[in-house]
Short mmCIF file of N, CA and C in Angstrom, two decimals:
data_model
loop_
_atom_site.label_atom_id
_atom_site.label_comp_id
_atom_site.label_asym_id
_atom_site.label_seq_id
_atom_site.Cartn_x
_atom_site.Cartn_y
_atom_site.Cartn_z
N UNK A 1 -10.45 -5.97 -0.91
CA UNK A 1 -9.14 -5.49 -1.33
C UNK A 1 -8.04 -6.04 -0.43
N UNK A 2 -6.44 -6.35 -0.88
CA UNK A 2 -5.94 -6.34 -0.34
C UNK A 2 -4.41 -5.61 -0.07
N UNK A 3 -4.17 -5.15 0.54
CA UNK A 3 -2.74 -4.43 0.02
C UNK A 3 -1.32 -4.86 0.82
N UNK A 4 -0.08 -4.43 -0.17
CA UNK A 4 0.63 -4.92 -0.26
C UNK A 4 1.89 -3.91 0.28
N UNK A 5 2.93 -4.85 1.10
CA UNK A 5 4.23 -3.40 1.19
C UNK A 5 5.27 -4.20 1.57
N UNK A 6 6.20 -3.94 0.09
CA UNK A 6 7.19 -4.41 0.86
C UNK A 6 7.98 -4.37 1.44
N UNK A 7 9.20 -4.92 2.00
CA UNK A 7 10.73 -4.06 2.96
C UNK A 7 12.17 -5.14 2.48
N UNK A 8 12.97 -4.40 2.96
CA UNK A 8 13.99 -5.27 2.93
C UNK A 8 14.95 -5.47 1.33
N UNK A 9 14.69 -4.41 0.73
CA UNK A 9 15.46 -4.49 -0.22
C UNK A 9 16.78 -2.85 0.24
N UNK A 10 17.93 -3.33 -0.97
CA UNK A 10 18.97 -2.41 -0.37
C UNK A 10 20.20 -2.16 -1.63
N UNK A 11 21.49 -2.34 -0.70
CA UNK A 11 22.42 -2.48 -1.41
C UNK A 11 22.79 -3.61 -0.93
N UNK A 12 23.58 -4.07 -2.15
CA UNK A 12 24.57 -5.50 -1.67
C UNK A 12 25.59 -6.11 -2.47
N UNK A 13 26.85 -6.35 -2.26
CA UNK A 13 27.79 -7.09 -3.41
C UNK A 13 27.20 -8.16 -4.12
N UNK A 14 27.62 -8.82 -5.31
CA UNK A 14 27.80 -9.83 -5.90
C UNK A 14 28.02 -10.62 -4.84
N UNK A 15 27.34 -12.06 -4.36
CA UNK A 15 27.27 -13.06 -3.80
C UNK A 15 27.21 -12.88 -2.43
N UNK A 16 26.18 -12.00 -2.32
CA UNK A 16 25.82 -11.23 -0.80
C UNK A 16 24.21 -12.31 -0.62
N UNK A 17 23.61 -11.59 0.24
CA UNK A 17 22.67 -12.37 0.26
C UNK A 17 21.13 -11.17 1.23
N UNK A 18 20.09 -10.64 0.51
CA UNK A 18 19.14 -10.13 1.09
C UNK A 18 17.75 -11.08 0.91
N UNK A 19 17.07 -10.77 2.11
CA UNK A 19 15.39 -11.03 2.44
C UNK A 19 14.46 -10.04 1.90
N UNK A 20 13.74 -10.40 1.46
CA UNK A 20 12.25 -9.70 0.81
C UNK A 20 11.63 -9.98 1.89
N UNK A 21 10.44 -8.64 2.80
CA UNK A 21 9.55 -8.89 3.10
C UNK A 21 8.08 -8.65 2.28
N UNK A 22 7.24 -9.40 2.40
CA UNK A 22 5.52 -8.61 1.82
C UNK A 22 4.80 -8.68 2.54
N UNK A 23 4.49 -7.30 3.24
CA UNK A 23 3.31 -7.73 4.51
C UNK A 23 2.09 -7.59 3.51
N UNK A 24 0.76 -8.68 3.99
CA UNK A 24 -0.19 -8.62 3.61
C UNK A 24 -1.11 -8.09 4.41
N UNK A 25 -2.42 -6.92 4.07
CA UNK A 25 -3.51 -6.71 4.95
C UNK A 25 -5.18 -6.42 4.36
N UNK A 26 -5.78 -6.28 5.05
CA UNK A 26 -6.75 -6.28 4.03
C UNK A 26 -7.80 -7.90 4.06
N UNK A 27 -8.30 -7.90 2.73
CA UNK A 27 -8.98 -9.10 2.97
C UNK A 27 -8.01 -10.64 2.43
N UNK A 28 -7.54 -10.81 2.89
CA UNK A 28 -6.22 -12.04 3.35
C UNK A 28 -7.00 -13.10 3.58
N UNK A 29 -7.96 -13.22 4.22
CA UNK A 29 -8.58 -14.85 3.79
C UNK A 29 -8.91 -15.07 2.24
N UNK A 30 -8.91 -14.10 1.42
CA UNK A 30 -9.00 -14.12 0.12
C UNK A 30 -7.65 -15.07 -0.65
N UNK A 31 -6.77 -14.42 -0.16
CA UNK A 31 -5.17 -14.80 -0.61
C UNK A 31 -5.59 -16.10 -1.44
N UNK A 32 -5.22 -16.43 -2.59
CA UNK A 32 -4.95 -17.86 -3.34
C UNK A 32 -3.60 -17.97 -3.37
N UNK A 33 -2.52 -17.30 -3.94
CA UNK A 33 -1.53 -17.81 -4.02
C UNK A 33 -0.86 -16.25 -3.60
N UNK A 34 0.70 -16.16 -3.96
CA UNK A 34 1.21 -14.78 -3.92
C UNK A 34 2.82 -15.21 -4.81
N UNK A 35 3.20 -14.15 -5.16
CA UNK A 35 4.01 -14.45 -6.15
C UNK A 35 5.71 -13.05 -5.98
N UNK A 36 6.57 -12.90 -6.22
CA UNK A 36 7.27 -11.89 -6.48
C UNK A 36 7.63 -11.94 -8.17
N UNK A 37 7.59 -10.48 -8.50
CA UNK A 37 8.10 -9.74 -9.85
C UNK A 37 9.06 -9.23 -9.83
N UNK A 38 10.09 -9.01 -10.61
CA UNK A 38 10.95 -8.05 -10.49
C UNK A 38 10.76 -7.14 -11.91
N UNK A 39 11.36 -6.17 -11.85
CA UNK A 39 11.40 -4.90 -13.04
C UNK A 39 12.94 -4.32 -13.23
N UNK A 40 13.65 -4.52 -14.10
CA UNK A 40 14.54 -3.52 -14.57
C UNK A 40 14.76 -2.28 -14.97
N UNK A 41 15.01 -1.49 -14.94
CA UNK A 41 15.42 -0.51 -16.22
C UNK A 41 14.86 -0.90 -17.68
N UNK A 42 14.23 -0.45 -18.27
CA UNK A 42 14.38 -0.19 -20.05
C UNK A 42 13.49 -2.24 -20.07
N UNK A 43 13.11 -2.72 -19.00
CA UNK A 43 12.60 -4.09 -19.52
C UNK A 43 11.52 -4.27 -18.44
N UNK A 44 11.03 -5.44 -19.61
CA UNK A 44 9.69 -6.10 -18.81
C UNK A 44 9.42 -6.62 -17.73
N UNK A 45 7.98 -6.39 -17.31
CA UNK A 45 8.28 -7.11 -15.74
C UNK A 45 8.57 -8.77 -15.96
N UNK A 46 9.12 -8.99 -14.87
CA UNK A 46 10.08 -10.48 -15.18
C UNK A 46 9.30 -11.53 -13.46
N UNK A 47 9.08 -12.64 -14.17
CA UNK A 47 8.42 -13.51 -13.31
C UNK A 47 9.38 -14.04 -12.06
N UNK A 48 9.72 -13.92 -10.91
CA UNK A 48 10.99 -14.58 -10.02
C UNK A 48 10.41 -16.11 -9.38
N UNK A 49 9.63 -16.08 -8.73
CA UNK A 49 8.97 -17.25 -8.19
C UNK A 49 7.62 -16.96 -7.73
N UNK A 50 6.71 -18.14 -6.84
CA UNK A 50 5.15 -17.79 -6.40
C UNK A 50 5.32 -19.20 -5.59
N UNK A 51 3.97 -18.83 -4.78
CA UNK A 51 3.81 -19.85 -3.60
C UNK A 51 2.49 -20.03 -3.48
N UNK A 52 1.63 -20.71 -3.37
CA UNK A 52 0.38 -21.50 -2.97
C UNK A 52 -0.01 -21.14 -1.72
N UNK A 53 -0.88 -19.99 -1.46
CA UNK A 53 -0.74 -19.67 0.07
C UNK A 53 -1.34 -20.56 1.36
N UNK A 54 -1.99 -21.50 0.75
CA UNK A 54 -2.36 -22.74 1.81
C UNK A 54 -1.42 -23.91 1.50
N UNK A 55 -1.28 -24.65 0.59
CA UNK A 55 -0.51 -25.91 0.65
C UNK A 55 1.05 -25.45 0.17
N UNK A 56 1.09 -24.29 -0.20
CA UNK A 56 2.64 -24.01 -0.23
C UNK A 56 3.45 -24.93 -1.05
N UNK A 57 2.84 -24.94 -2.16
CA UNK A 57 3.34 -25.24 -3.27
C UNK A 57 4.23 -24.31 -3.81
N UNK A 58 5.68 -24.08 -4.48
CA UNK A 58 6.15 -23.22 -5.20
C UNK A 58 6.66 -23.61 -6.56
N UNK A 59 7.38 -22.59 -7.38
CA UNK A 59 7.86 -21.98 -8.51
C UNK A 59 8.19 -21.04 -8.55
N UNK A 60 9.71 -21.34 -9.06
CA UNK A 60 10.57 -20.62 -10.23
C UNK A 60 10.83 -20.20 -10.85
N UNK A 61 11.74 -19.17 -11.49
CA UNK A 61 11.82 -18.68 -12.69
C UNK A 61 13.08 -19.37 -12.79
N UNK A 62 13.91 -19.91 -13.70
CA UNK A 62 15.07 -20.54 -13.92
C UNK A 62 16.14 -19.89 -13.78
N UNK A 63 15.95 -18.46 -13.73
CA UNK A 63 16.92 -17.49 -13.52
C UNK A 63 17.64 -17.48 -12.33
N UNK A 64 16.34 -17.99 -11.39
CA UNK A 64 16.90 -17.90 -9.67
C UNK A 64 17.01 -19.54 -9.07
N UNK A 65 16.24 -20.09 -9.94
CA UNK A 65 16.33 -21.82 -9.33
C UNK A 65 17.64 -21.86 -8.41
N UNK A 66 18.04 -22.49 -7.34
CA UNK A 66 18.64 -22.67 -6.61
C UNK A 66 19.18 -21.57 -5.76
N UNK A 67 19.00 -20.25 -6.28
CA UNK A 67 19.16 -19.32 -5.40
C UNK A 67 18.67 -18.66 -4.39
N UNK A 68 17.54 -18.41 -5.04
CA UNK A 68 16.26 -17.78 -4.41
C UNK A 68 15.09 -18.58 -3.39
N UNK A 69 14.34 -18.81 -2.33
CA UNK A 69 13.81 -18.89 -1.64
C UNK A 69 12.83 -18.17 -1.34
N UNK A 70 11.08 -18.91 -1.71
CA UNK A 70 10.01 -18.06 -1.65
C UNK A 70 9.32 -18.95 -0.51
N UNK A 71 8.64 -18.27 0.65
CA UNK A 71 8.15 -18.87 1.78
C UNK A 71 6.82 -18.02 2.19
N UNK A 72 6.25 -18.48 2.79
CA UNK A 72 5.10 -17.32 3.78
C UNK A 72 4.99 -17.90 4.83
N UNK A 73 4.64 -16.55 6.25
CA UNK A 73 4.01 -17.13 7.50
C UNK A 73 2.64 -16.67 7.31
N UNK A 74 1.88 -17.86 7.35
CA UNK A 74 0.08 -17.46 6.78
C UNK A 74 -0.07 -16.71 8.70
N UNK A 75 0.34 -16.82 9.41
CA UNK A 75 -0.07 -16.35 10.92
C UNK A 75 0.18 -14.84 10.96
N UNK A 76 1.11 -14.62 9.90
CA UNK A 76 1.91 -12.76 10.03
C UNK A 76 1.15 -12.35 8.66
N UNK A 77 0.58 -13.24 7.73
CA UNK A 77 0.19 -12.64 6.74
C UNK A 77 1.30 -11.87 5.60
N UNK A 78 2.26 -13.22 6.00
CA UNK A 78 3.69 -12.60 5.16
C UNK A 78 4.42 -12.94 4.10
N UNK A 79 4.91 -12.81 2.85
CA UNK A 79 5.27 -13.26 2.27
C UNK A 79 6.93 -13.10 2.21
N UNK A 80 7.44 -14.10 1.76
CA UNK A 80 9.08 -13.78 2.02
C UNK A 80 9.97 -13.96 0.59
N UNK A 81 11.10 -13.45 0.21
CA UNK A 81 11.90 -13.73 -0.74
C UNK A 81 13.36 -13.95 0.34
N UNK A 82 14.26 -15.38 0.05
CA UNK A 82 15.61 -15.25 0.54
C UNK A 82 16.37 -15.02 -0.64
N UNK A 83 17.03 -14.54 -0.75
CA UNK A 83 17.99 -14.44 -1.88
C UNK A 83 19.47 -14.50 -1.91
N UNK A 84 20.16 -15.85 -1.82
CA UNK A 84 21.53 -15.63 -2.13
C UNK A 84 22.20 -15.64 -3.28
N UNK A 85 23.11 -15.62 -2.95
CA UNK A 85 24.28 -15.64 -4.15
C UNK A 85 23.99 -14.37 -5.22
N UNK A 86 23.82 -13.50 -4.72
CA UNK A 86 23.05 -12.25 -5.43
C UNK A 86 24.04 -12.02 -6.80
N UNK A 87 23.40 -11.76 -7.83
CA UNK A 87 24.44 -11.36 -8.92
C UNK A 87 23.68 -10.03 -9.60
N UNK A 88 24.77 -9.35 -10.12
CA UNK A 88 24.61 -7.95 -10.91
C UNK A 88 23.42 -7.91 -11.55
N UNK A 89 23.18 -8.97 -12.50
CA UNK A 89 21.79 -8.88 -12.81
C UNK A 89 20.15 -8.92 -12.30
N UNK A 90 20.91 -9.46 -11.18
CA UNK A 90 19.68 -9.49 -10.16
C UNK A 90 19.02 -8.20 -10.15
N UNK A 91 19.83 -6.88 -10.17
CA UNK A 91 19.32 -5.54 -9.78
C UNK A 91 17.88 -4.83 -10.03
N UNK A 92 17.02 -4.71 -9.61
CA UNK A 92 15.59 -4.53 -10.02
C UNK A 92 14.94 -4.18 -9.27
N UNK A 93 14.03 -3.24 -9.15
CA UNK A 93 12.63 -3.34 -8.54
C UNK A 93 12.04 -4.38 -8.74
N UNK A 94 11.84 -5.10 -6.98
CA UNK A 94 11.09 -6.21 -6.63
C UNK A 94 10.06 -5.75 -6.42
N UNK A 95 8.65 -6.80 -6.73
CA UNK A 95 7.14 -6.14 -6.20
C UNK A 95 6.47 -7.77 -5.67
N UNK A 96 5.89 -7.71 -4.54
CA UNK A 96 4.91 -9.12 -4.63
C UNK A 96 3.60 -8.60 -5.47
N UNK A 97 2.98 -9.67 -5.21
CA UNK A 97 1.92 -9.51 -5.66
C UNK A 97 0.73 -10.83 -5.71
N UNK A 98 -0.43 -10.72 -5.68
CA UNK A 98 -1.12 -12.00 -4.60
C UNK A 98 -2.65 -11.88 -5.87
N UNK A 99 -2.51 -13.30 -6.04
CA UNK A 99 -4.02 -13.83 -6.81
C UNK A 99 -5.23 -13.99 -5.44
N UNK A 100 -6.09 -12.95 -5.84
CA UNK A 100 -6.90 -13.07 -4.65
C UNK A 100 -8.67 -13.76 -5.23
N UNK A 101 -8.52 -14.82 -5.48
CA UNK A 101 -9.29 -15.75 -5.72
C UNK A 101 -8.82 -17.08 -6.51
N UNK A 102 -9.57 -18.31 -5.96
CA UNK A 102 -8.92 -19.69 -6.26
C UNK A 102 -9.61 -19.49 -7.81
N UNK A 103 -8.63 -20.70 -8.38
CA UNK A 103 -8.51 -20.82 -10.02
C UNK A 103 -7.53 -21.43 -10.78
N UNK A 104 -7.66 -21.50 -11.93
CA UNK A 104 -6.32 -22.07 -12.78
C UNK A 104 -5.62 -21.00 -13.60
N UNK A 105 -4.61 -20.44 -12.87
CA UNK A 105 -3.76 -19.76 -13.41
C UNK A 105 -2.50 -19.94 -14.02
N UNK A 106 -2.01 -19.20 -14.59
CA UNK A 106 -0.42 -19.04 -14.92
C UNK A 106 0.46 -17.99 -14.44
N UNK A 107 1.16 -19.01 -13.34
CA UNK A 107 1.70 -18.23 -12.50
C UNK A 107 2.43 -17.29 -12.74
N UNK A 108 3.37 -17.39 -14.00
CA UNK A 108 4.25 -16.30 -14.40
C UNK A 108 3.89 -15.54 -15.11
N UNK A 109 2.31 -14.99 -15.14
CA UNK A 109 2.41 -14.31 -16.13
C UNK A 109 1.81 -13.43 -15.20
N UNK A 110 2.23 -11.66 -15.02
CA UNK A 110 1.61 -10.63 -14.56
C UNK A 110 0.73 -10.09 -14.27
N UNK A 111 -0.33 -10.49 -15.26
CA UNK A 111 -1.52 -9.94 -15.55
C UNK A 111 -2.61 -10.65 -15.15
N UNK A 112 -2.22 -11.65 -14.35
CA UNK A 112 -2.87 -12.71 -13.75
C UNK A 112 -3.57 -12.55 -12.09
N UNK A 113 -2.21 -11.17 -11.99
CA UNK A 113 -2.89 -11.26 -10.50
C UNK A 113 -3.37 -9.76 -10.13
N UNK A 114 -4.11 -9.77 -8.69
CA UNK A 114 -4.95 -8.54 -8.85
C UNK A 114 -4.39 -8.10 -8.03
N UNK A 115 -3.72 -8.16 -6.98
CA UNK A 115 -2.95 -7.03 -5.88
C UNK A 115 -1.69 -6.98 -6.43
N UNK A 116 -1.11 -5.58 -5.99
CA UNK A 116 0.52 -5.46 -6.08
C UNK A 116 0.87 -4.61 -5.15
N UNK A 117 2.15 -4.91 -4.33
CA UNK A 117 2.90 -3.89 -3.73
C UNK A 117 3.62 -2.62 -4.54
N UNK A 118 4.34 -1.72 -3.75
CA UNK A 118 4.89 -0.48 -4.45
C UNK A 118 5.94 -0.53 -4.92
N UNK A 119 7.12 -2.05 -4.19
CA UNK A 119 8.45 -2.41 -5.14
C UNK A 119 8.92 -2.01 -3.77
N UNK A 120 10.39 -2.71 -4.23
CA UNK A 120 11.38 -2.39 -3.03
C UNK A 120 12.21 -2.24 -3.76
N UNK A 121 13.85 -1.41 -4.30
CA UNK A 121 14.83 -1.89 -5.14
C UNK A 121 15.79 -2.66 -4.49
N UNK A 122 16.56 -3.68 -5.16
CA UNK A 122 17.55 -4.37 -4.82
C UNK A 122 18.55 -3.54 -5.80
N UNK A 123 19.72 -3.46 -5.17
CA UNK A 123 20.96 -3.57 -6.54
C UNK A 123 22.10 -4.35 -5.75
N UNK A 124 22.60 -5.01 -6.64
CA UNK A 124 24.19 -5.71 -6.48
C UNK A 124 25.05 -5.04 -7.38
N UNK A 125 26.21 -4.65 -6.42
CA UNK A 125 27.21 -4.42 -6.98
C UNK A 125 28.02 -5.09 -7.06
N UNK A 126 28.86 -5.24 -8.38
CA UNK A 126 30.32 -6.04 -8.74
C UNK A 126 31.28 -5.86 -8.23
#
């Protein structure tokens, strides 16, 4: 098993800028990749980006392309979200969440992976 928690979500204006943390613990040499979700109100969970937890490969959701920043320190067992230029819609419960075995997946799709954290909320205000 591995589990998940994240920090670092809050309040923040329109074109502010917050960090996602995801500490990882547990069985972590498992880790294949790790990914963040976000959730709205009244909608589906929504794909943000994912990272390759050894060669650190990433992806996007087009929503955040150029905004957003997905990283890990494999030494802290951490996963990271940067997020600038924050906009109103951004507002959501963020969750990571980590494919814990190698394979051919699709990264954006939810149901793909087997750990999840408890969410952090972000909101931006206008």
């Amino acid at each position: 098993q591995v589990q998940l928690v994240e920090s670092g979500g809050g309040l923040v204006q329109a074109g502010g800028s917050l960090r996602l943390s995801c500490a990882a613990s547990g069985r972590t040499f498992s880790i294949y990749a790790m990914g963040w979700f976000r959730q709205a109100p009244g909608k589906e969970r929504e794909f943000v980006a994912a990272i390759s937890w050894i060669g650190g490969g990433t992806f996007y959701a087009d929503s955040v392309k150029g905004r957003f920043t997905i990283s890990r320190d494999n030494a802290k067992n951490t996963l990271y979200l940067q997020m600038n230029s924050l906009k109103p819609e951004d507002t959501a419960v963020y969750y990571c969440a980590a494919l814990g075995k190698r394979g051919s997946y699709y990264w954006p799709n939810p149901s793909e992976y087997d750990y999840w954290g408890q969410g952090t909320q972000v909101t931006v205000s206008s």
